[in-house]
Coordinates of C-alpha atoms in Angstrom, one line a residue:
Chain A
X1 CA -24.5 12.4 21.0
X2 CA -27.1 10.1 22.3
X3 CA -26.5 6.4 21.7
X4 CA -29.6 6.1 19.6
X5 CA -28.4 8.9 17.3
X6 CA -25.0 7.3 17.1
X7 CA -26.5 4.0 16.0
X8 CA -28.7 5.8 13.4
X9 CA -25.6 7.5 12.0
X10 CA -23.7 4.2 12.0
X11 CA -26.3 2.1 10.1
X12 CA -28.1 4.9 8.2
X13 CA -26.2 5.0 5.0
X14 CA -25.5 1.2 4.8
X15 CA -29.2 0.5 5.2
X16 CA -30.0 3.1 2.5
X17 CA -27.5 1.6 0.1
X18 CA -28.8 -1.9 0.6
X19 CA -32.4 -0.7 0.2
X20 CA -31.3 1.0 -3.1
X21 CA -29.6 -2.2 -4.2
X22 CA -32.7 -4.3 -3.4
X23 CA -35.0 -1.8 -5.2
X24 CA -32.9 -1.7 -8.3
X25 CA -32.7 -5.5 -8.6
X26 CA -36.5 -6.0 -7.9
X27 CA -37.2 -6.1 -11.6
X28 CA -36.0 -8.6 -14.1
X29 CA -32.8 -10.5 -13.0
X30 CA -29.6 -8.7 -14.0
X31 CA -26.9 -11.1 -15.0
X32 CA -24.1 -9.2 -13.3
X33 CA -25.8 -8.1 -10.1
X34 CA -27.4 -10.7 -7.9
X35 CA -30.3 -9.8 -5.6
X36 CA -29.3 -9.2 -2.0
X37 CA -31.2 -12.2 -0.6
X38 CA -29.8 -14.5 -3.3
X39 CA -26.3 -13.3 -2.4
X40 CA -26.7 -14.0 1.3
X41 CA -28.1 -17.4 0.5
X42 CA -25.2 -18.2 -1.9
X43 CA -22.7 -16.9 0.6
X44 CA -24.0 -19.4 3.1
X45 CA -24.1 -22.4 0.9
X46 CA -20.7 -21.7 -0.8
X47 CA -18.6 -20.8 2.2
X48 CA -20.2 -22.8 5.1
X49 CA -19.1 -26.0 3.5
X50 CA -15.9 -28.0 2.8
X51 CA -14.5 -24.8 1.2
X52 CA -14.1 -23.4 4.7
X53 CA -11.4 -26.1 5.4
X54 CA -9.9 -26.6 1.9
X55 CA -9.8 -23.0 0.6
X56 CA -10.5 -20.5 3.2
X57 CA -8.4 -21.8 6.2
X58 CA -5.2 -22.6 4.3
X59 CA -5.2 -19.1 2.7
X60 CA -5.7 -17.5 6.1
X61 CA -2.9 -19.5 7.7
X62 CA -0.5 -18.6 4.9
X63 CA -1.6 -15.0 5.2
X64 CA -0.8 -15.0 9.0
X65 CA 2.5 -16.8 8.6
X66 CA 3.5 -14.3 5.9
X67 CA 2.4 -11.3 7.9
X68 CA 4.1 -12.4 11.1
X69 CA 7.3 -13.2 9.3
X70 CA 7.3 -9.8 7.5
X71 CA 6.6 -7.9 10.8
X72 CA 9.3 -9.7 12.7
X73 CA 11.9 -9.5 9.9
X74 CA 11.0 -5.9 9.1
X75 CA 11.4 -4.8 12.7
X76 CA 14.7 -6.7 13.3
X77 CA 16.3 -5.5 10.0
X78 CA 14.8 -2.0 10.5
X79 CA 16.3 -1.7 14.0
X80 CA 19.7 -2.8 12.7
X81 CA 19.6 -0.5 9.7
X82 CA 18.2 2.4 11.7
X83 CA 20.9 2.1 14.4
X84 CA 24.0 2.0 12.3
X85 CA 24.5 5.1 10.1
X86 CA 26.9 3.5 7.7
X87 CA 24.6 0.5 7.2
X88 CA 21.8 2.9 6.4
X89 CA 23.8 4.7 3.7
X90 CA 25.0 1.4 2.4
X91 CA 21.6 -0.2 1.9
X92 CA 19.4 2.9 1.2
X93 CA 19.5 2.9 -2.6
X94 CA 19.1 -0.9 -3.0
X95 CA 16.1 -0.8 -0.5
X96 CA 14.6 2.1 -2.4
X97 CA 14.8 0.0 -5.6
X98 CA 13.3 -3.1 -4.0
X99 CA 10.5 -1.2 -2.4
X100 CA 9.6 0.4 -5.8
X101 CA 9.3 -3.0 -7.6
X102 CA 5.6 -3.8 -7.7
X103 CA 5.5 -7.0 -5.6
X104 CA 3.1 -8.9 -7.9
X105 CA 5.7 -9.1 -10.6
X106 CA 7.8 -11.2 -8.3
X107 CA 5.2 -13.9 -8.4
X108 CA 6.4 -15.3 -11.8
X109 CA 10.0 -15.0 -10.6
X110 CA 9.4 -16.8 -7.3
X111 CA 7.4 -19.5 -9.1
X112 CA 10.5 -20.1 -11.1
X113 CA 12.9 -20.1 -8.2
X114 CA 10.8 -22.0 -5.6
X115 CA 8.1 -23.7 -7.5
X116 CA 4.4 -23.6 -6.9
X117 CA 3.8 -24.5 -3.3
X118 CA 3.0 -23.0 0.1
X119 CA 6.5 -21.7 0.6
X120 CA 6.3 -19.7 -2.6
X121 CA 3.0 -18.1 -1.6
X122 CA 4.3 -17.2 1.8
X123 CA 7.5 -15.7 0.3
X124 CA 5.4 -13.7 -2.1
X125 CA 3.5 -12.2 0.9
X126 CA 6.8 -11.5 2.7
X127 CA 8.5 -9.8 -0.3
X128 CA 5.7 -7.4 -0.6
X129 CA 4.6 -6.8 3.0
X130 CA 8.0 -6.4 4.6
X131 CA 8.8 -2.9 3.0
X132 CA 6.3 -0.7 4.9
X133 CA 7.4 -2.3 8.2
X134 CA 11.1 -2.2 7.4
X135 CA 11.2 1.4 6.2
X136 CA 8.9 2.8 8.9
X137 CA 11.0 1.0 11.6
X138 CA 14.2 2.6 10.1
X139 CA 12.5 6.0 10.2
X140 CA 11.2 5.4 13.7
X141 CA 14.5 4.3 15.1
X142 CA 16.2 7.4 13.6
X143 CA 13.6 9.7 15.0
X144 CA 14.0 8.5 18.7
X145 CA 14.0 11.5 21.0
X146 CA 17.7 12.6 21.3
X147 CA 17.2 13.8 24.9
X148 CA 15.9 10.4 25.9
X149 CA 18.7 8.7 24.0
X150 CA 21.3 10.8 25.8
X151 CA 19.7 10.1 29.1
X152 CA 19.8 6.4 28.7
X153 CA 23.5 6.7 27.7
X154 CA 24.2 8.7 30.8
X155 CA 22.6 6.1 33.0
X156 CA 24.5 3.5 31.1
X157 CA 21.5 1.7 29.8
X158 CA 22.8 -0.1 26.8
X159 CA 22.2 -3.2 24.7
X160 CA 19.0 -5.1 25.1
X161 CA 17.6 -2.9 27.9
X162 CA 18.1 0.2 25.7
X163 CA 16.3 -1.6 22.9
X164 CA 13.5 -2.8 25.1
X165 CA 12.9 0.5 27.0
X166 CA 14.0 3.2 24.6
X167 CA 14.3 2.2 20.9
X168 CA 11.3 -0.1 20.4
X169 CA 8.7 2.0 22.4
X170 CA 10.1 5.2 20.8
X171 CA 9.7 3.8 17.3
X172 CA 6.4 2.0 17.9
X173 CA 4.1 4.7 16.5
X174 CA 6.0 4.5 13.2
X175 CA 6.2 0.7 13.3
X176 CA 2.5 0.4 13.8
X177 CA 1.8 2.8 10.9
X178 CA 4.0 0.4 8.8
X179 CA 2.1 -2.7 10.1
X180 CA -1.2 -1.1 9.1
X181 CA 0.0 -0.7 5.5
X182 CA 1.6 -4.2 5.5
X183 CA -1.8 -5.9 6.4
X184 CA -3.5 -4.6 3.3
X185 CA -0.6 -5.4 1.0
X186 CA -0.3 -8.9 2.5
X187 CA -4.0 -9.6 1.8
X188 CA -3.6 -8.4 -1.8
X189 CA -0.6 -10.6 -2.3
X190 CA -2.3 -13.6 -0.7
X191 CA -5.0 -13.4 -3.4
X192 CA -2.6 -12.8 -6.3
X193 CA -0.2 -15.7 -5.2
X194 CA -3.2 -18.0 -5.5
X195 CA -4.3 -16.8 -8.9
X196 CA -1.3 -18.3 -10.6
X197 CA -1.1 -22.1 -11.3
X198 CA -2.7 -22.9 -8.0
X199 CA -5.4 -25.4 -7.3
X200 CA -6.8 -24.2 -4.0
X201 CA -7.2 -21.1 -1.9
X202 CA -9.5 -18.0 -2.0
X203 CA -7.9 -16.3 -5.0
X204 CA -8.1 -19.5 -7.1
X205 CA -11.7 -20.2 -6.1
X206 CA -12.9 -16.7 -7.0
X207 CA -11.2 -16.8 -10.4
X208 CA -12.7 -20.3 -10.9
X209 CA -16.2 -18.9 -10.2
X210 CA -15.7 -16.0 -12.6
X211 CA -14.5 -18.3 -15.4
X212 CA -17.5 -20.5 -14.9
X213 CA -19.8 -17.4 -14.9
X214 CA -21.0 -18.4 -11.5
X215 CA -21.8 -14.8 -10.7
X216 CA -23.5 -14.9 -7.3
X217 CA -20.7 -17.3 -6.1
X218 CA -18.1 -14.9 -7.4
X219 CA -19.7 -12.0 -5.6
X220 CA -19.8 -14.1 -2.4
X221 CA -16.0 -14.6 -2.8
X222 CA -15.5 -10.9 -3.2
X223 CA -17.5 -10.4 0.0
X224 CA -15.3 -13.0 1.8
X225 CA -12.2 -11.0 0.8
X226 CA -13.9 -7.8 2.0
X227 CA -14.8 -9.3 5.3
X228 CA -11.2 -10.6 5.8
X229 CA -9.9 -7.0 5.1
X230 CA -12.4 -5.6 7.6
X231 CA -11.6 -8.2 10.2
X232 CA -7.9 -7.5 9.8
X233 CA -8.3 -3.8 10.3
X234 CA -10.6 -4.5 13.3
X235 CA -7.9 -6.7 14.9
X236 CA -5.3 -4.2 14.1
X237 CA -7.2 -1.4 15.8
X238 CA -7.6 -3.5 18.9
X239 CA -3.8 -4.2 19.0
X240 CA -2.9 -0.6 18.2
X241 CA -5.1 0.6 21.0
X242 CA -3.2 -1.6 23.5
X243 CA 0.3 -1.0 22.1
X244 CA -0.1 2.7 21.4
X245 CA -2.5 3.7 24.2
X246 CA 0.2 5.7 25.9
X247 CA 1.1 7.5 22.7
X248 CA -2.5 8.6 21.8
X249 CA -3.0 9.7 25.5
X250 CA 0.2 11.8 25.2
X251 CA -0.9 13.4 21.9
X252 CA -4.3 14.3 23.4
X253 CA -2.7 15.9 26.4
X254 CA -0.3 17.9 24.2
X255 CA -3.2 19.0 22.0
X256 CA -5.2 20.2 25.1
X257 CA -2.4 22.4 26.4
Chain B
X1 CA 33.6 25.5 13.1
X2 CA 36.1 24.3 10.6
X3 CA 36.1 20.8 12.1
X4 CA 32.3 20.5 11.8
X5 CA 32.4 21.8 8.3
X6 CA 35.0 19.2 7.2
X7 CA 32.9 16.5 8.9
X8 CA 29.8 17.6 7.1
X9 CA 31.5 17.6 3.7
X10 CA 33.0 14.2 4.4
X11 CA 29.6 12.8 5.3
X12 CA 28.0 14.3 2.3
X13 CA 30.7 12.8 0.1
X14 CA 30.8 9.3 1.6
X15 CA 27.0 8.7 1.9
X16 CA 26.3 8.4 -1.9
X17 CA 29.6 6.5 -2.2
X18 CA 28.4 3.9 0.4
X19 CA 25.1 3.6 -1.4
X20 CA 26.8 3.0 -4.8
X21 CA 28.9 0.4 -2.9
X22 CA 25.8 -1.3 -1.7
X23 CA 24.4 -1.5 -5.3
X24 CA 27.7 -2.8 -6.6
X25 CA 27.9 -5.5 -3.9
X26 CA 24.3 -6.5 -4.7
X27 CA 25.1 -6.8 -8.4
X28 CA 28.3 -8.7 -7.6
X29 CA 26.4 -11.3 -5.5
X30 CA 23.7 -11.6 -8.1
X31 CA 26.5 -12.2 -10.8
X32 CA 28.3 -14.7 -8.6
X33 CA 25.5 -16.9 -7.4
X34 CA 24.6 -18.3 -10.8
X35 CA 28.2 -18.3 -12.0
X36 CA 29.3 -20.4 -9.0
X37 CA 26.3 -22.7 -9.7
X38 CA 24.6 -22.1 -6.3
X39 CA 21.4 -21.5 -8.3
X40 CA 21.0 -22.7 -11.9
X41 CA 21.5 -19.9 -14.4
X42 CA 18.3 -21.2 -16.0
X43 CA 16.3 -19.8 -13.1
X44 CA 18.5 -16.9 -12.1
X45 CA 20.6 -15.5 -14.9
X46 CA 23.7 -13.5 -13.9
X47 CA 23.2 -9.8 -13.5
X48 CA 25.2 -8.9 -16.6
X49 CA 23.0 -11.0 -18.8
X50 CA 19.9 -9.3 -17.4
X51 CA 21.3 -5.8 -17.7
X52 CA 22.4 -6.4 -21.3
X53 CA 18.8 -7.6 -22.0
X54 CA 17.4 -4.5 -20.4
X55 CA 19.6 -2.3 -22.6
X56 CA 18.4 -4.3 -25.6
X57 CA 14.8 -3.6 -24.6
X58 CA 15.5 0.1 -24.4
X59 CA 16.1 0.1 -28.1
X60 CA 12.9 -1.7 -29.0
X61 CA 9.7 0.2 -29.9
X62 CA 7.4 -2.5 -28.6
X63 CA 9.0 -2.2 -25.1
X64 CA 8.3 1.5 -25.1
X65 CA 4.8 0.8 -26.3
X66 CA 4.2 -1.5 -23.3
X67 CA 5.7 1.1 -21.0
X68 CA 3.4 3.7 -22.5
X69 CA 0.3 1.5 -22.0
X70 CA 1.2 0.9 -18.4
X71 CA 1.9 4.5 -17.7
X72 CA -1.2 5.7 -19.4
X73 CA -3.5 3.5 -17.3
X74 CA -1.5 4.5 -14.3
X75 CA -1.8 8.3 -15.0
X76 CA -5.4 8.3 -16.1
X77 CA -6.5 6.1 -13.1
X78 CA -4.6 8.3 -10.7
X79 CA -6.0 11.6 -12.1
X80 CA -9.6 10.3 -12.0
X81 CA -9.3 9.0 -8.5
X82 CA -7.6 12.2 -7.2
X83 CA -10.2 14.4 -8.7
X84 CA -13.1 12.2 -7.4
X85 CA -11.5 11.9 -3.9
X86 CA -10.8 15.6 -3.6
X87 CA -14.3 16.6 -4.6
X88 CA -16.0 14.0 -2.4
X89 CA -13.5 14.6 0.4
X90 CA -14.2 18.4 0.5
X91 CA -17.9 17.8 0.4
X92 CA -18.0 15.2 3.1
X93 CA -15.4 17.0 5.2
X94 CA -17.2 20.4 5.2
X95 CA -20.4 19.0 6.5
X96 CA -20.7 17.5 10.0
X97 CA -23.8 15.5 9.0
X98 CA -22.2 13.9 5.9
X99 CA -19.0 13.1 7.9
X100 CA -20.9 11.2 10.5
X101 CA -23.3 9.5 8.1
X102 CA -20.6 8.2 5.7
X103 CA -18.0 7.2 8.4
X104 CA -19.2 3.6 8.8
X105 CA -19.6 3.0 5.1
X106 CA -16.1 4.4 4.3
X107 CA -14.6 2.3 7.1
X108 CA -16.4 -0.8 5.6
X109 CA -15.4 -0.2 2.0
X110 CA -11.8 0.9 2.5
X111 CA -10.2 -2.4 3.6
X112 CA -11.8 -4.4 0.8
X113 CA -8.7 -5.4 -1.2
X114 CA -8.8 -4.0 -4.8
X115 CA -7.7 -7.4 -6.2
X116 CA -11.1 -8.8 -5.1
X117 CA -12.5 -6.7 -8.0
X118 CA -10.3 -8.6 -10.6
X119 CA -13.1 -11.1 -11.5
X120 CA -15.6 -8.3 -11.7
X121 CA -13.3 -6.2 -13.9
X122 CA -12.8 -9.2 -16.2
X123 CA -16.5 -9.8 -16.5
X124 CA -17.3 -6.1 -17.2
X125 CA -14.4 -5.1 -19.5
X126 CA -12.5 -8.3 -20.5
X127 CA -8.9 -7.8 -21.2
X128 CA -9.1 -4.1 -22.2
X129 CA -7.4 -1.2 -20.4
X130 CA -10.7 -0.4 -18.6
X131 CA -10.0 -3.4 -16.4
X132 CA -6.7 -1.9 -15.2
X133 CA -8.4 1.4 -14.8
X134 CA -11.1 0.0 -12.5
X135 CA -8.5 -1.5 -10.1
X136 CA -6.2 1.5 -10.2
X137 CA -9.0 3.9 -9.4
X138 CA -10.5 1.8 -6.6
X139 CA -7.1 1.3 -4.9
X140 CA -5.9 4.9 -5.1
X141 CA -9.2 6.6 -4.4
X142 CA -9.3 5.5 -0.7
X143 CA -5.7 6.6 -0.1
X144 CA -6.5 10.1 -1.3
X145 CA -10.0 10.4 0.2
X146 CA -8.8 9.5 3.7
X147 CA -6.0 12.1 3.6
X148 CA -8.3 14.8 2.3
X149 CA -10.7 14.0 5.2
X150 CA -7.9 14.2 7.7
X151 CA -6.9 17.5 6.1
X152 CA -10.3 19.1 6.3
X153 CA -10.6 18.1 10.0
X154 CA -7.3 19.9 10.6
X155 CA -8.6 23.3 9.4
X156 CA -8.0 25.9 12.1
X157 CA -11.4 27.0 13.4
X158 CA -10.1 30.4 14.3
X159 CA -9.0 31.0 10.7
X160 CA -12.3 29.7 9.4
X161 CA -14.3 32.0 11.7
X162 CA -12.1 35.0 10.8
X163 CA -12.7 34.4 7.2
X164 CA -16.4 34.1 7.9
X165 CA -16.5 37.4 9.7
X166 CA -14.7 39.1 6.9
X167 CA -17.6 38.0 4.7
X168 CA -15.9 35.3 2.7
X169 CA -18.4 33.0 1.0
X170 CA -18.4 29.3 1.1
X171 CA -16.3 28.9 -2.1
X172 CA -13.8 31.6 -1.2
X173 CA -13.3 29.9 2.2
X174 CA -12.7 26.6 0.5
X175 CA -10.2 28.3 -1.7
X176 CA -8.3 30.4 0.8
X177 CA -8.7 28.5 4.2
X178 CA -9.5 24.9 3.6
X179 CA -7.4 24.2 0.5
X180 CA -4.1 25.4 1.9
X181 CA -4.6 23.2 5.0
X182 CA -5.6 20.2 3.0
X183 CA -2.8 20.5 0.4
X184 CA 0.0 18.8 2.5
X185 CA -2.4 16.0 3.4
X186 CA -3.5 15.7 -0.2
X187 CA 0.2 15.4 -1.3
X188 CA 0.8 12.6 1.2
X189 CA -2.3 10.9 -0.2
X190 CA -1.1 11.4 -3.8
X191 CA 2.4 10.0 -2.9
X192 CA 0.8 6.8 -1.4
X193 CA -1.7 6.5 -4.2
X194 CA 0.9 6.8 -7.0
X195 CA 2.8 3.8 -5.6
X196 CA -0.4 1.8 -5.1
X197 CA -1.6 2.7 -8.6
X198 CA 1.5 1.4 -10.2
X199 CA 1.2 -1.9 -8.3
X200 CA -2.4 -2.3 -9.3
X201 CA -1.8 -1.3 -13.0
X202 CA 0.9 -3.9 -13.4
X203 CA -1.0 -6.5 -11.4
X204 CA -4.1 -6.1 -13.6
X205 CA -1.9 -6.5 -16.7
X206 CA -0.2 -9.6 -15.2
X207 CA -3.3 -11.3 -13.9
X208 CA -6.0 -10.2 -16.4
X209 CA -3.8 -9.7 -19.4
X210 CA -4.7 -6.2 -20.3
X211 CA -2.0 -4.6 -22.5
X212 CA 1.2 -3.3 -20.8
X213 CA 4.4 -4.3 -19.1
X214 CA 2.7 -6.8 -16.7
X215 CA 1.3 -8.7 -19.6
X216 CA 4.7 -9.0 -21.1
X217 CA 6.1 -10.3 -17.8
X218 CA 3.4 -13.0 -17.8
X219 CA 4.2 -13.9 -21.4
X220 CA 8.0 -14.1 -20.9
X221 CA 7.4 -16.3 -17.9
X222 CA 5.1 -18.8 -19.6
X223 CA 7.4 -18.7 -22.7
X224 CA 10.5 -19.6 -20.5
X225 CA 12.3 -16.4 -21.6
X226 CA 14.0 -16.0 -18.2
X227 CA 16.5 -13.2 -18.8
X228 CA 13.8 -11.2 -20.6
X229 CA 11.5 -11.7 -17.6
X230 CA 14.2 -10.5 -15.2
X231 CA 14.9 -7.5 -17.4
X232 CA 11.2 -6.5 -17.4
X233 CA 11.0 -6.9 -13.6
X234 CA 14.0 -4.6 -13.2
X235 CA 12.3 -2.2 -15.6
X236 CA 9.2 -2.0 -13.4
X237 CA 11.4 -1.3 -10.4
X238 CA 13.1 1.5 -12.2
X239 CA 9.7 3.0 -13.2
X240 CA 8.7 2.7 -9.5
X241 CA 11.8 4.6 -8.3
X242 CA 11.3 7.3 -11.0
X243 CA 7.6 7.7 -9.9
X244 CA 8.7 8.0 -6.2
X245 CA 11.3 10.5 -7.0
X246 CA 9.0 12.4 -9.3
X247 CA 6.2 12.7 -6.8
X248 CA 8.6 13.8 -4.1
X249 CA 9.9 16.6 -6.4
X250 CA 6.3 17.7 -7.2
X251 CA 5.4 17.6 -3.5
X252 CA 8.3 19.9 -2.6
X253 CA 7.4 22.3 -5.5
X254 CA 3.7 22.5 -4.5
X255 CA 4.5 22.9 -0.8
X256 CA 7.5 25.3 -1.0
X257 CA 5.5 27.7 1.2
X258 CA 4.7 25.1 3.9
X259 CA 6.7 25.0 7.1
X260 CA 7.6 21.3 6.8
X261 CA 9.4 21.9 3.5
X262 CA 10.9 25.3 4.5
X263 CA 12.1 23.8 7.7
X264 CA 13.9 20.9 5.9
X265 CA 15.7 23.5 3.8
X266 CA 17.2 25.2 6.8
X267 CA 18.1 22.1 8.8

């Protein structure tokens, strides 16, 4: 495909949709749907101001702390549980239960136990985002190639070296799949944790706009959340390309043969 | 052979036992922490209190009414999003042009968190069930659509060409070539979507206040009815487990002919 054609495919539909949106809002002002230009304008005035420092940045920092903690904790616990068979049977039913609890219902509970503060919001993110990482790590560690596992044993590669060169790389495709899910859940929980009894943050601001019927402002908040989601998946794809480059190459070779 | 057999049976016997042990230990710790005063029982009631409350709930019609509301918006939202995603997915997947043209838009819309739509849902529908439905459908639609698209890509070109040369029409090929290939992917999507749909159904009730279990949790929390709140949270967990198990059973049923399920049976 020529680059020109590729660009046309990439922006074709979005341009068409925006044109449609513009055309449909040309007429009398609709209360619920702002005009495209108006939205861009609002977006700029609302978010390129103090809000960037008081609402946007703290939310993002909490999100990153929460995500980093869930990934680290999830991988560490997952490697432990995946390595020891008895530990896996011991914890499996309880983990199944906790994974099945919809994480937002833990917000009222954690508000009670911790209070309404930054720690609570971070813990909310962790309690929801850790499960995909943890369970995928367990599965990944279990599914490590037995031949490679026996080979490392024969060469007496044990302990940390075994972890570094066999278990973690072997489980990394599964772990990354878990991380991908954990990003979107973490973002959802960041917003929800701020919708309860909070006085700052993205979730709070958006609800505030909606309650005050500041419709274009509300849409601009929705757009910010969308952009964060897109940014996260973009960063993730970059990291995944680096970490799993070897794996995708291997898969491609296997497919060709 | 006899040694391996006895080892197998011992393993099978001890694994559920260990699991039950894990649950018991967890309940014991939960019971002990408030009783020893490590955390005030006002904030964390002992396990026995919560379980008694949960059993109490099981006898109340209003509790089942809330469960019914939640499950109704869950099921309706899930069905709508699955049908929409399958139809759109088959359409987009079967045409090269549509696939390329929609790729960027799908990649753009998919990561938008569904909770971002909460204010919109409140504006449009208020605290009615439609608010929950909007969130549930948006969240689960993408899970299913992506899997269907993967599935359509996975169709064996040789099989498709064979069907073509035997004169099968477009619809017959979708039915006999594309559909069996897509089905395992679709079931994965349904499994993911059913969990996400429950999360969003309860979130909507909790945050927006549309009727259901989530709303009750919010009410018990603001009313300071702590054991009741814990009991309801445990109830949502149980519902989640039941949904997971149920979907897995359906998946096995639907895919009995598929090598992945048949292989598991032998191993």
